[in-house]
Structures are given as structure tokens and as C-alpha cells.
Coordinates of C-alpha atoms in Angstrom, one line a residue:
X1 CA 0.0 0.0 0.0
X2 CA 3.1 2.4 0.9
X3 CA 4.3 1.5 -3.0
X4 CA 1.3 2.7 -4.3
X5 CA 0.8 5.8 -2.1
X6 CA 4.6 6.8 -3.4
X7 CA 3.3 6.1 -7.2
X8 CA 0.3 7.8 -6.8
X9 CA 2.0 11.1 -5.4
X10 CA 4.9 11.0 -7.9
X11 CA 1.9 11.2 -10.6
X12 CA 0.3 13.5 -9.0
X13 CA 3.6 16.0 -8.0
X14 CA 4.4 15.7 -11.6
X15 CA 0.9 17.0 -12.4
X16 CA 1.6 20.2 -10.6
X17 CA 5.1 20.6 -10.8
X18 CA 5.4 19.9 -14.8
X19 CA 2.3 21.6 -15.5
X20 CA 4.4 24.7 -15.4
X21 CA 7.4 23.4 -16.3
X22 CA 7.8 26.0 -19.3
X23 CA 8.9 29.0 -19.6
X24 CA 7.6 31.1 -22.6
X25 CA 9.0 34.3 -24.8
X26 CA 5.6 35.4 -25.9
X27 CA 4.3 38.0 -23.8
X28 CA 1.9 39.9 -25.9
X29 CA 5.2 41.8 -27.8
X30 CA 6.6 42.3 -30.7
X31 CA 9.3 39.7 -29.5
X32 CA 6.4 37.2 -30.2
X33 CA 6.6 38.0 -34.4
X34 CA 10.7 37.2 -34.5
X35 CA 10.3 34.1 -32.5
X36 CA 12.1 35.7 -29.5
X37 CA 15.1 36.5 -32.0
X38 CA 17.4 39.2 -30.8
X39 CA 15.3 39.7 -27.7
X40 CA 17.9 41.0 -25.4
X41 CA 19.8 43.6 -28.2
X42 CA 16.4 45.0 -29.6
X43 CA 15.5 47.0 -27.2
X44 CA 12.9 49.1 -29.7
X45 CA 9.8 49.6 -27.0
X46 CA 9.4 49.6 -22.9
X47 CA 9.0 45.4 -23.2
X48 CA 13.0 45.6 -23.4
X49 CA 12.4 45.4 -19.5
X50 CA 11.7 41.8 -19.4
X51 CA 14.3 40.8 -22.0
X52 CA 17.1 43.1 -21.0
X53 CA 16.6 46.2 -18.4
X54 CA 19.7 48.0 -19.9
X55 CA 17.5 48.2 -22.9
X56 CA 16.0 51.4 -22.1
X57 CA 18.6 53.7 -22.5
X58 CA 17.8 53.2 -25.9
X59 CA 14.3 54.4 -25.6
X60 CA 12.6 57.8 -25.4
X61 CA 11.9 59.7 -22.4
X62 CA 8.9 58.0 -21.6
X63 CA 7.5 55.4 -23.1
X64 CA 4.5 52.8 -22.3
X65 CA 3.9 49.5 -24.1
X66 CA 1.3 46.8 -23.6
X67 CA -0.1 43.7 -25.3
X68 CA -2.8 41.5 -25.5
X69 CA -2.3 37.5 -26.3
X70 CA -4.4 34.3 -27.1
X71 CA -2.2 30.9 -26.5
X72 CA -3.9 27.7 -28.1
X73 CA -2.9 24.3 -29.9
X74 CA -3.7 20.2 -29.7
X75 CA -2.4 18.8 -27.2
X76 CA -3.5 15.5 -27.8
X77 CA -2.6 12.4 -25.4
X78 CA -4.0 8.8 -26.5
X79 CA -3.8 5.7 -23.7
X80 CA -2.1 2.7 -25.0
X81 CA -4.6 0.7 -23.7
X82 CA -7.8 0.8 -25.8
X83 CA -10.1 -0.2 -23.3
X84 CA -9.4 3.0 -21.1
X85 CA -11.2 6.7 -22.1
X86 CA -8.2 8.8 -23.5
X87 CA -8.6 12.8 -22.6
X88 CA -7.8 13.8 -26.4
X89 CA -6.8 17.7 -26.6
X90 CA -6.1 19.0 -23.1
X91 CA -5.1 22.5 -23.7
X92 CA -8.0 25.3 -23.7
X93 CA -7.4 28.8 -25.1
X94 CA -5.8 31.1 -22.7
X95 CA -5.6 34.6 -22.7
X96 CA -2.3 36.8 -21.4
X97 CA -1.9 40.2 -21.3
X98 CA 1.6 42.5 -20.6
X99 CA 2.6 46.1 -19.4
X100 CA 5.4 47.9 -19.5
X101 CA 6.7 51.9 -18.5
X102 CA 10.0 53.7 -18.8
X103 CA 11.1 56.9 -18.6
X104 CA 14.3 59.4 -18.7
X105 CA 15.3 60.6 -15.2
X106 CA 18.7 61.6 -15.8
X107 CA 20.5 62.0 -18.8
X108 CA 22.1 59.0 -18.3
X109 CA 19.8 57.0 -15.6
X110 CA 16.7 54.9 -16.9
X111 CA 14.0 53.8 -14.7
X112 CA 10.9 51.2 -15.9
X113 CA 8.3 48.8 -14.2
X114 CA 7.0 45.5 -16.2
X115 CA 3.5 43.5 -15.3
X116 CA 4.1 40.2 -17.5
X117 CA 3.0 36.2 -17.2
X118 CA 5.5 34.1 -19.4
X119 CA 5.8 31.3 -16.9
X120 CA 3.2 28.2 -16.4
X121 CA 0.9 26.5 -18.5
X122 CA -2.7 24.8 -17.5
X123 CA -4.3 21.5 -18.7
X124 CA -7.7 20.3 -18.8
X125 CA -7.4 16.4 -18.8
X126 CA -11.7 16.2 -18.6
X127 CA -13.2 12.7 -18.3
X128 CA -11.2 10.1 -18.6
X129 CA -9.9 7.0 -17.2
X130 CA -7.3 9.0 -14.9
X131 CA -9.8 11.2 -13.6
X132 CA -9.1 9.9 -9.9
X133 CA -5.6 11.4 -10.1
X134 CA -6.0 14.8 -12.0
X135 CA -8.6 16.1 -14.2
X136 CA -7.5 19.8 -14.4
X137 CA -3.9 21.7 -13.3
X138 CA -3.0 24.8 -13.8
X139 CA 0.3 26.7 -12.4
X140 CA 0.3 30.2 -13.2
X141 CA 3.0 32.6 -12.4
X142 CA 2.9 36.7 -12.9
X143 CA 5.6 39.0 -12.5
X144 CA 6.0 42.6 -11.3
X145 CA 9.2 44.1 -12.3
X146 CA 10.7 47.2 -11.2
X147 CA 13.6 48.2 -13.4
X148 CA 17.2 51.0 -13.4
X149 CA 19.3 51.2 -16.3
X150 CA 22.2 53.2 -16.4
X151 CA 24.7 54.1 -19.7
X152 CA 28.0 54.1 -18.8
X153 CA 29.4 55.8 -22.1
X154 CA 28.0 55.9 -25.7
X155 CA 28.4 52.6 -25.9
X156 CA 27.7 50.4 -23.1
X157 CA 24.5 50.2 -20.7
X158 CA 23.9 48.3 -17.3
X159 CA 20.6 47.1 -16.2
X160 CA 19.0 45.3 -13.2
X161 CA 15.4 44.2 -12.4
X162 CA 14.2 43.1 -9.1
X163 CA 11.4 40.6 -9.7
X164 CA 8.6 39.7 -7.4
X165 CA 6.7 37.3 -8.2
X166 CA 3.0 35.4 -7.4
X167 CA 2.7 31.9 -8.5
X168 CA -0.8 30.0 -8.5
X169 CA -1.2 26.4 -8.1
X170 CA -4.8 24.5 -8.5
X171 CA -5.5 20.9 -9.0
X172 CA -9.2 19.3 -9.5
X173 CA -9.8 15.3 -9.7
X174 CA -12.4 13.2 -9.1
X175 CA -13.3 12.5 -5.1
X176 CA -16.0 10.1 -4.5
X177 CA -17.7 10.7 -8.2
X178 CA -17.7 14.8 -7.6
X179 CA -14.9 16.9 -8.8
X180 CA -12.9 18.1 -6.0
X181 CA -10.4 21.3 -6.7
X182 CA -7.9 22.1 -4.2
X183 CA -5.9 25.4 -4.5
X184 CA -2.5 27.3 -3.2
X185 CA -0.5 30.1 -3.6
X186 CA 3.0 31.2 -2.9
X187 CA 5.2 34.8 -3.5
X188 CA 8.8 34.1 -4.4
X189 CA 11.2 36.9 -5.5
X190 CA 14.1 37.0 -8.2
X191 CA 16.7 39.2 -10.1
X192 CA 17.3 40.3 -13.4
X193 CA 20.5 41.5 -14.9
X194 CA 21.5 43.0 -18.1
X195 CA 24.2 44.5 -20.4
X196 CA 23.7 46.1 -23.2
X197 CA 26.7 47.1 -25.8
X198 CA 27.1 49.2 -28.9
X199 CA 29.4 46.8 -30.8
X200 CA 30.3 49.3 -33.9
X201 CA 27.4 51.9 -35.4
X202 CA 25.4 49.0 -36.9
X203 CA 26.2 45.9 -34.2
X204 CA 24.9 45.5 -30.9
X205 CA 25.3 43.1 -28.3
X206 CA 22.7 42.2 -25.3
X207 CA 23.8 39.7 -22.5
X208 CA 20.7 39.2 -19.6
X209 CA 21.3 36.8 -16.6
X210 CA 17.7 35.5 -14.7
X211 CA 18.0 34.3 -11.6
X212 CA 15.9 31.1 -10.0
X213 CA 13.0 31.5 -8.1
X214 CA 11.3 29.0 -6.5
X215 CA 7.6 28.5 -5.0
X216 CA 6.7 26.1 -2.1
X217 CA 3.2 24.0 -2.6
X218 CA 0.9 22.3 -0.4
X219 CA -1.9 19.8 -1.7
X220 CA -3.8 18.6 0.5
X221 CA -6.3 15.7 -0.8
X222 CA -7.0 12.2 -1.3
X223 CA -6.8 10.2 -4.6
X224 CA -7.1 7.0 -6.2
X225 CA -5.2 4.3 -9.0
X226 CA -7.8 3.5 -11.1
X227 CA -7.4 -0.2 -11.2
X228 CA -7.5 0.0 -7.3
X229 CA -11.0 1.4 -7.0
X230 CA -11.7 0.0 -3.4
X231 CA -8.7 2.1 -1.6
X232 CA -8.5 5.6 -0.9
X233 CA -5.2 7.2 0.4
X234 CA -4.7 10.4 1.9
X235 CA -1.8 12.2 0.6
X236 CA -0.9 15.4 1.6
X237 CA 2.0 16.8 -1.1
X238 CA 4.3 19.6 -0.2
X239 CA 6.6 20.7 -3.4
X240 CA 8.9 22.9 -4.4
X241 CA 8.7 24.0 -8.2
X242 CA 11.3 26.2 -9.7
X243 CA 11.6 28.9 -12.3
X244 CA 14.9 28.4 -13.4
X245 CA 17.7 30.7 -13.9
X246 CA 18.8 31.1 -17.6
X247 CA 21.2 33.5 -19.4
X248 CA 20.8 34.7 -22.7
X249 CA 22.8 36.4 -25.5
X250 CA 21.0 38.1 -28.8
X251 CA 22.9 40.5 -31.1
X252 CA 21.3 42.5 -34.0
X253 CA 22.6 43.8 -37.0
X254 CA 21.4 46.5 -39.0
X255 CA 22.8 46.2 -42.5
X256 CA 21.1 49.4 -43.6
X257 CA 18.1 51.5 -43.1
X258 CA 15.7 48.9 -44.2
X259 CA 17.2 45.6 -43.5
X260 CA 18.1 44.3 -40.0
X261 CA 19.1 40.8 -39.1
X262 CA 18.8 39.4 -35.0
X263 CA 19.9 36.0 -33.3
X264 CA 20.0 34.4 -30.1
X265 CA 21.7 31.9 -27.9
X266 CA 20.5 30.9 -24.1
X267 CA 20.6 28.5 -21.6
X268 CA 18.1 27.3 -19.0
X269 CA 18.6 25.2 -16.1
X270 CA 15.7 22.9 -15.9
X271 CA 17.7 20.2 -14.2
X272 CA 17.9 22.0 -10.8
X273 CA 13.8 21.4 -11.8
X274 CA 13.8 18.2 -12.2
X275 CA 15.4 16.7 -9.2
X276 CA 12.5 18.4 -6.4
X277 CA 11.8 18.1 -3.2
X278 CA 8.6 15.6 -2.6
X279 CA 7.1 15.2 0.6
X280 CA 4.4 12.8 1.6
X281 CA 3.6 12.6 4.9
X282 CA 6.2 14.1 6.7
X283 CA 8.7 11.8 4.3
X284 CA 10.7 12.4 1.5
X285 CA 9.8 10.5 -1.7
X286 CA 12.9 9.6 -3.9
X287 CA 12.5 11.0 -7.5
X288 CA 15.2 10.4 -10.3
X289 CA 16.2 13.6 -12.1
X290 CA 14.2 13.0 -15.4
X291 CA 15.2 16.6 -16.6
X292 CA 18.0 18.1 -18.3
X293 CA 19.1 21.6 -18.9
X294 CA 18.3 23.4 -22.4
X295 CA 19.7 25.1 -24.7
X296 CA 18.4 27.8 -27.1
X297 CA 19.2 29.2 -30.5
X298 CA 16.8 31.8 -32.7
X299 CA 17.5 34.0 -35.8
X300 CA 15.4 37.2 -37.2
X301 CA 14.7 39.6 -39.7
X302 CA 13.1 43.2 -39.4
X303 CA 12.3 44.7 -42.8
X304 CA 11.1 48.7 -42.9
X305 CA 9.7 49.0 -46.8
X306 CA 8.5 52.6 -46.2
X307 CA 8.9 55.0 -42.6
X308 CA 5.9 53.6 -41.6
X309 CA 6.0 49.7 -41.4
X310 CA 8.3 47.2 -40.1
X311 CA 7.8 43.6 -40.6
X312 CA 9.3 40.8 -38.8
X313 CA 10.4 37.5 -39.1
X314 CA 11.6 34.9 -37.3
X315 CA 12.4 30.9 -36.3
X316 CA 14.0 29.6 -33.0
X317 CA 15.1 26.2 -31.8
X318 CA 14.6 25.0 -28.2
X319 CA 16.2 21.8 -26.7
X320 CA 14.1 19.2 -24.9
X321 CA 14.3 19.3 -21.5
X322 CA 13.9 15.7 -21.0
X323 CA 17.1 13.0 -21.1
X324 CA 14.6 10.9 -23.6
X325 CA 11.1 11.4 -25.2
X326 CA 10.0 7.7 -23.9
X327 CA 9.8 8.9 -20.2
X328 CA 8.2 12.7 -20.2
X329 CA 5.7 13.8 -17.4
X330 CA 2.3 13.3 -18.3
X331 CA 1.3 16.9 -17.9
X332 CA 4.7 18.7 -19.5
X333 CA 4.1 17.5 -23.4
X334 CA 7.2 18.7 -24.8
X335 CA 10.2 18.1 -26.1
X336 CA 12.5 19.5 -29.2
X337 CA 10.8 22.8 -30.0
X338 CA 10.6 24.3 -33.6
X339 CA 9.0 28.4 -33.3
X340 CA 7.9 29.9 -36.4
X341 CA 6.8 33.6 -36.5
X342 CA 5.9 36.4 -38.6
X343 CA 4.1 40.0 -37.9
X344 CA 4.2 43.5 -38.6
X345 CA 4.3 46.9 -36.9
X346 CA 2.4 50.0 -38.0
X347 CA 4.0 53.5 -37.0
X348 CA 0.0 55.3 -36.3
X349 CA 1.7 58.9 -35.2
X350 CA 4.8 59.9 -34.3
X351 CA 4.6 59.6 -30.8
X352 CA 2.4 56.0 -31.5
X353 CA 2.7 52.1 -33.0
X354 CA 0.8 49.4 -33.4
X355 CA 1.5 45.6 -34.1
X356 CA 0.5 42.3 -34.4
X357 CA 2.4 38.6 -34.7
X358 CA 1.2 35.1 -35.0
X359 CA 3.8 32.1 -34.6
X360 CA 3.4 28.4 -34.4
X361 CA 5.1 26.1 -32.0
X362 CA 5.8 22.4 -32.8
X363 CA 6.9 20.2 -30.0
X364 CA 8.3 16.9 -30.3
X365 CA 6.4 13.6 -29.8
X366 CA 6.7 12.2 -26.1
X367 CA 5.9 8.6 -24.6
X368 CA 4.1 8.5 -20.7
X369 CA 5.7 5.6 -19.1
X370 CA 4.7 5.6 -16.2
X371 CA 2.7 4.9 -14.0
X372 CA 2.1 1.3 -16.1
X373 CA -1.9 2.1 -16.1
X374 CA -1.9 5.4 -17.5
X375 CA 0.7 4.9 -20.1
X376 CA 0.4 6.6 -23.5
X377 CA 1.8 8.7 -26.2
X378 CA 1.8 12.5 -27.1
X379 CA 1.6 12.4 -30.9
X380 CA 2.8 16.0 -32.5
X381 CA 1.5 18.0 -30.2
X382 CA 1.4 22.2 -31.3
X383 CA 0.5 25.4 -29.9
X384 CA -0.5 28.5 -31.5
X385 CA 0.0 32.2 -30.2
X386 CA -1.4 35.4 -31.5
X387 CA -1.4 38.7 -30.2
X388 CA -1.3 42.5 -30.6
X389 CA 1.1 45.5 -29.1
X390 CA 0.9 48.7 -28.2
X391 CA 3.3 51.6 -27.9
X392 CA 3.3 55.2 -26.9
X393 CA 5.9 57.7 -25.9
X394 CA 6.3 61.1 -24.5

């Protein structure tokens, strides 16, 4: 009974924990239409805060830029045993929305505040054989940012952000034929740095370090295997879920007044993720490390045919965080990631832009292995992101 307590909690931690085990570039921005390409050189609106602080000694005196996103896609996972109800699709549409301010207080000192979600994904499992264990999870995470940036000389600029941050965890399943949702919440703070450097008149380099921040979790419920329909345990699951730290480097060139080309290369360390802390009664539950870190790359294109449009371009690459596709979580569906993006931006006024950008996000295909009754396959799953900026200055 003790083994299938410890099953039935690393199922369920990996439910919660896994759930939010990505960490997304789209915010709503125009960093969305390149595929997060040059993200931490761009610097062209008051979003720079999130992908590089030292970013906004580039912009205006004041400057405010929001956007608003829809995140969707098939997510489809199919049991490898016929005679058990598959959930099909489990992602719904969700919505996601972004602000940013900067402004000029000295000549050379930049100050800025960012309201952004790029962390956590939710799934919606339904009915379905598993139903006992987890029908719906969700972990949410939203960020306020309070940003300086300083420029040193005409060519190089500091930044730092100090993040605070409010992570959501909720997880319904079926108790005693009536769904039963239990909820949590934690605060966990983090730091952003950033360097920004003017390489030659038409190079520049931007380097930004994220530190980790990590959320403690306490589910309190009971659940049930399936094919054990007669026992009930009572497993109270305290976790600790991180955001990892990555680093990333993006440089853009600008060949001439029309054409511009960006790229990127980061690093995240999801395997500090994937060796947590589970605790099931007062006891700590073994778990093997089934994550490793990853590693991504991204290249761009920004093409101004007239003063008044740009249009972007862009495809990125992101490693699997998993050492193989035959063992992934059963509520992270990922793997090798392929981003393709496109959009445009409008100049309305001088003082004004608009812009939209739509890009689509193949992930690899992943096998569930355990636990034995639930096992199954994620066959080409996809998501689909579009969304719409704004930005003002003054």
C-alpha cells in the first residue's frame, strides 16, 4: 500500500510541478513575431524590460507599451490501452496580457516597471480514465518588475530588475464521483541582470542573466489508482517548483536603413527542476532527475519598406528538457521545440505604433511511461500564439 501511495504522489507532483514546467518568450510583444530573436539587443519599446533592463537607454523619455495574447494548440494524449477513455486535446485557449513603463530621469539613468505572465501553462485532462488522479492543473505565475538602467558611455549600458513574483497552483480530480479542486499560492522573489553594448554603429550586443525563483506548494487531498477502485489514500504533497535561472545572448545587425538581421543563444537550467523536493507525509519521496538543462538558439529579420512599417520575421530552436522522449511527465508535453513567427508593426503617429504577430510552436512527440496504467503517447503536439502591441511615448 506504501508503494502505491509513493506512485500515486509522484503522478500527482508531476501533475503540478510539470504543468508549469515551461517558460515562454511570448508576452503579448513584438518579441512574439521574430520568434524571440534578438530579444535581449532589440530593445525598440518599454518590453525591453523583461528581455534586458539595460535596454531602455535606448528608448525615449517616456515610453508605455502593452499587449494582449491568445495561447492555443492540440495537445493531444491517446492511452495505449484501448479499453481505457483517452482525454484527447487538453489545452484550452488562454488569454495573457503585458505592461510595460520607462522613462528618462537623468540624462544617463533609466528607470521602468513591467506587469508580465511568461511562466506556467494549464491543462484540462476532462473525463477520462485518470480522472481519480487529475482532471484539471494549472500553475500560473505573474511577474512585477521594477527596473534602473544606467549608460555608462556611448556605448555600453547596465541594467538590473528586481522581480517579485506570485505563482498559482490549482488541481481538481475526481473524489468520491464529484470533482474536488484544491488550491494554493506562494510569493517568491528574483533578479534580473542585463548589459547592453554598442558593438560598432550598426552591431549591438545584449547579454541578460535570470536568476531562479522557487515556489513552495501544499496539496492537501485524497486520490485513487484506477485499477484500485476500493482504496483511498490520503496524501498530503508539499513541493517545491522552480523557475529556473537562464542566461541569454542576442545580437542585431542593422545592414542598412531597411534591413536588420537578429539572433540568439541561451541557456536554462531545468535540471535543478527536475530533481524536487517531494514530501508525503512528513517523508521524502525519492525521485530520479528526469530533466535536463536546455539550450536555445533563434535567428530574425526586421524589414522597414516605407517610414511607416516594419515587418518581422523569425524561427528559433529549443532543446528538450527531457534526457529521452519515452519517459516525459504526463502533464509537461514537450520536447524538441521548432518556433515559427511572422508579424508586422504599424507606425499610427509619431509619438504611437501598433502591431500584431502570430507564430506556431511544434513540439516533439513524447511517450508517458509511467505509472504502467496510464501509459500513452503524445503524438505531434502544437500550440498557437497570436497577439497585438501597443506603444506610446512622450
Amino acid at each position: 500500500m506504501k508503494k502505491i501511495a509513493i506512485i500515486c504522489s509522484g503522478l500527482l507532483f508531476s501533475s503540478l510541478s510539470h504543468a508549469g514546467a515551461l517558460f515562454f518568450y511570448e508576452i503579448g510583444t513584438e518579441d512574439t513575431a521574430l520568434a524571440g530573436a534578438g530579444q535581449a539587443a532589440r530593445a525598440q519599446d518599454a518590453s525591453t524590460i523583461v528581455s534586458n533592463p539595460a535596454g531602455m537607454t535606448r528608448l525615449p523619455d517616456h515610453m508605455v507599451t502593452g499587449g494582449l495574447q491568445a495561447l492555443g494548440g492540440n495537445i493531444d494524449y491517446q492511452m495505449d490501452n484501448d479499453n481505457l477513455k483517452s482525454p484527447g486535446n487538453e489545452l484550452d485557449v488562454m488569454p495573457n496580457a503585458s505592461g510595460f513603463y520607462s522613462q528618462k530621469v537623468t540624462d544617463n539613468l533609466y528607470a521602468g516597471i513591467g506587469l508580465y505572465g511568461n511562466y506556467g501553462l494549464g491543462v484540462n485532462f476532462g473525463n477520462w480514465s485518470g480522472e481519480r488522479i487529475i482532471k484539471k492543473s494549472t500553475l500560473m505565475a505573474m511577474t512585477l518588475s521594477p527596473s534602473l538602467a544606467y549608460r555608462l558611455n556611448d556605448r555600453l549600458s547596465i541594467g538590473a530588475s528586481a522581480n517579485v513574483n506570485y505563482g498559482f497552483l490549482s488541481l481538481t480530480r475526481d473524489v468520491n464521483d464529484h470533482d474536488e479542486t484544491q488550491k494554493d499560492h506562494d510569493w517568491s522573489t528574483n533578479y534580473r541582470l542585463g548589459l547592453l553594448m554598442q558593438l560598432t554603429d550598426q552591431t549591438r550586443m545584449g547579454l541578460t542573466w535570470n536568476s531562479q525563483a522557487k515556489y513552495d506548494f501544499s496539496i492537501d487531498g485524497k486520490a485513487r489508482l484506477p485499477n484500485v477502485p476500493n482504496a483511498e489514500f490520503d496524501i498530503p504533497i508539499a513541493a517545491q517548483v522552480y523557475q529556473p535561472q537562464q542566461l541569454m545572448l542576442s545580437m542585431v545587425h542593422d545592414f542598412n536603413k531597411q534591413w536588420s538581421v537578429l539572433g540568439d543563444l541561451g541557456w536554462q537550467d531545468w535540471s535543478r527542476f527536475g530533481a524536487p523536493q517531494i514530501t508525503v507525509r512528513g517523508q521524502t519521496v525519492d525521485k530520479n532527475s528526469r530533466l535536463k538543462d536546455t539550450w536555445h538558439t533563434a535567428i530574425g529579420v526586421q524589414y522597414r519598406p516605407t517610414d511607416l512599417w516594419r515587418l518581422n520575421a523569425g524561427v528559433a530552436f529549443d532543446s528538450t528538457p527531457y534526457h529521452t522522449q519515452s519517459d516525459v511527465a504526463l502533464s509537461m508535453p514537450t520536447g524538441d521545440e521548432w518556433r515559427f513567427a511572422t508579424g508586422a508593426q504599424y507606425q499610427v503617429t509619431k509619438a504611437s505604433n501598433v502591431g500584431f504577430a502570430v507564430e506556431y510552436l511544434h513540439m516533439q512527440s513524447g511517450k508517458v511511461a509511467t505509472p504502467e496504467v496510464l501509459q500513452g503517447s503524445y503524438n505531434h503536439p502544437y500550440m498557437w500564439f497570436a497577439s497585438v502591441n501597443y506603444s506610446y511615448q512622450f
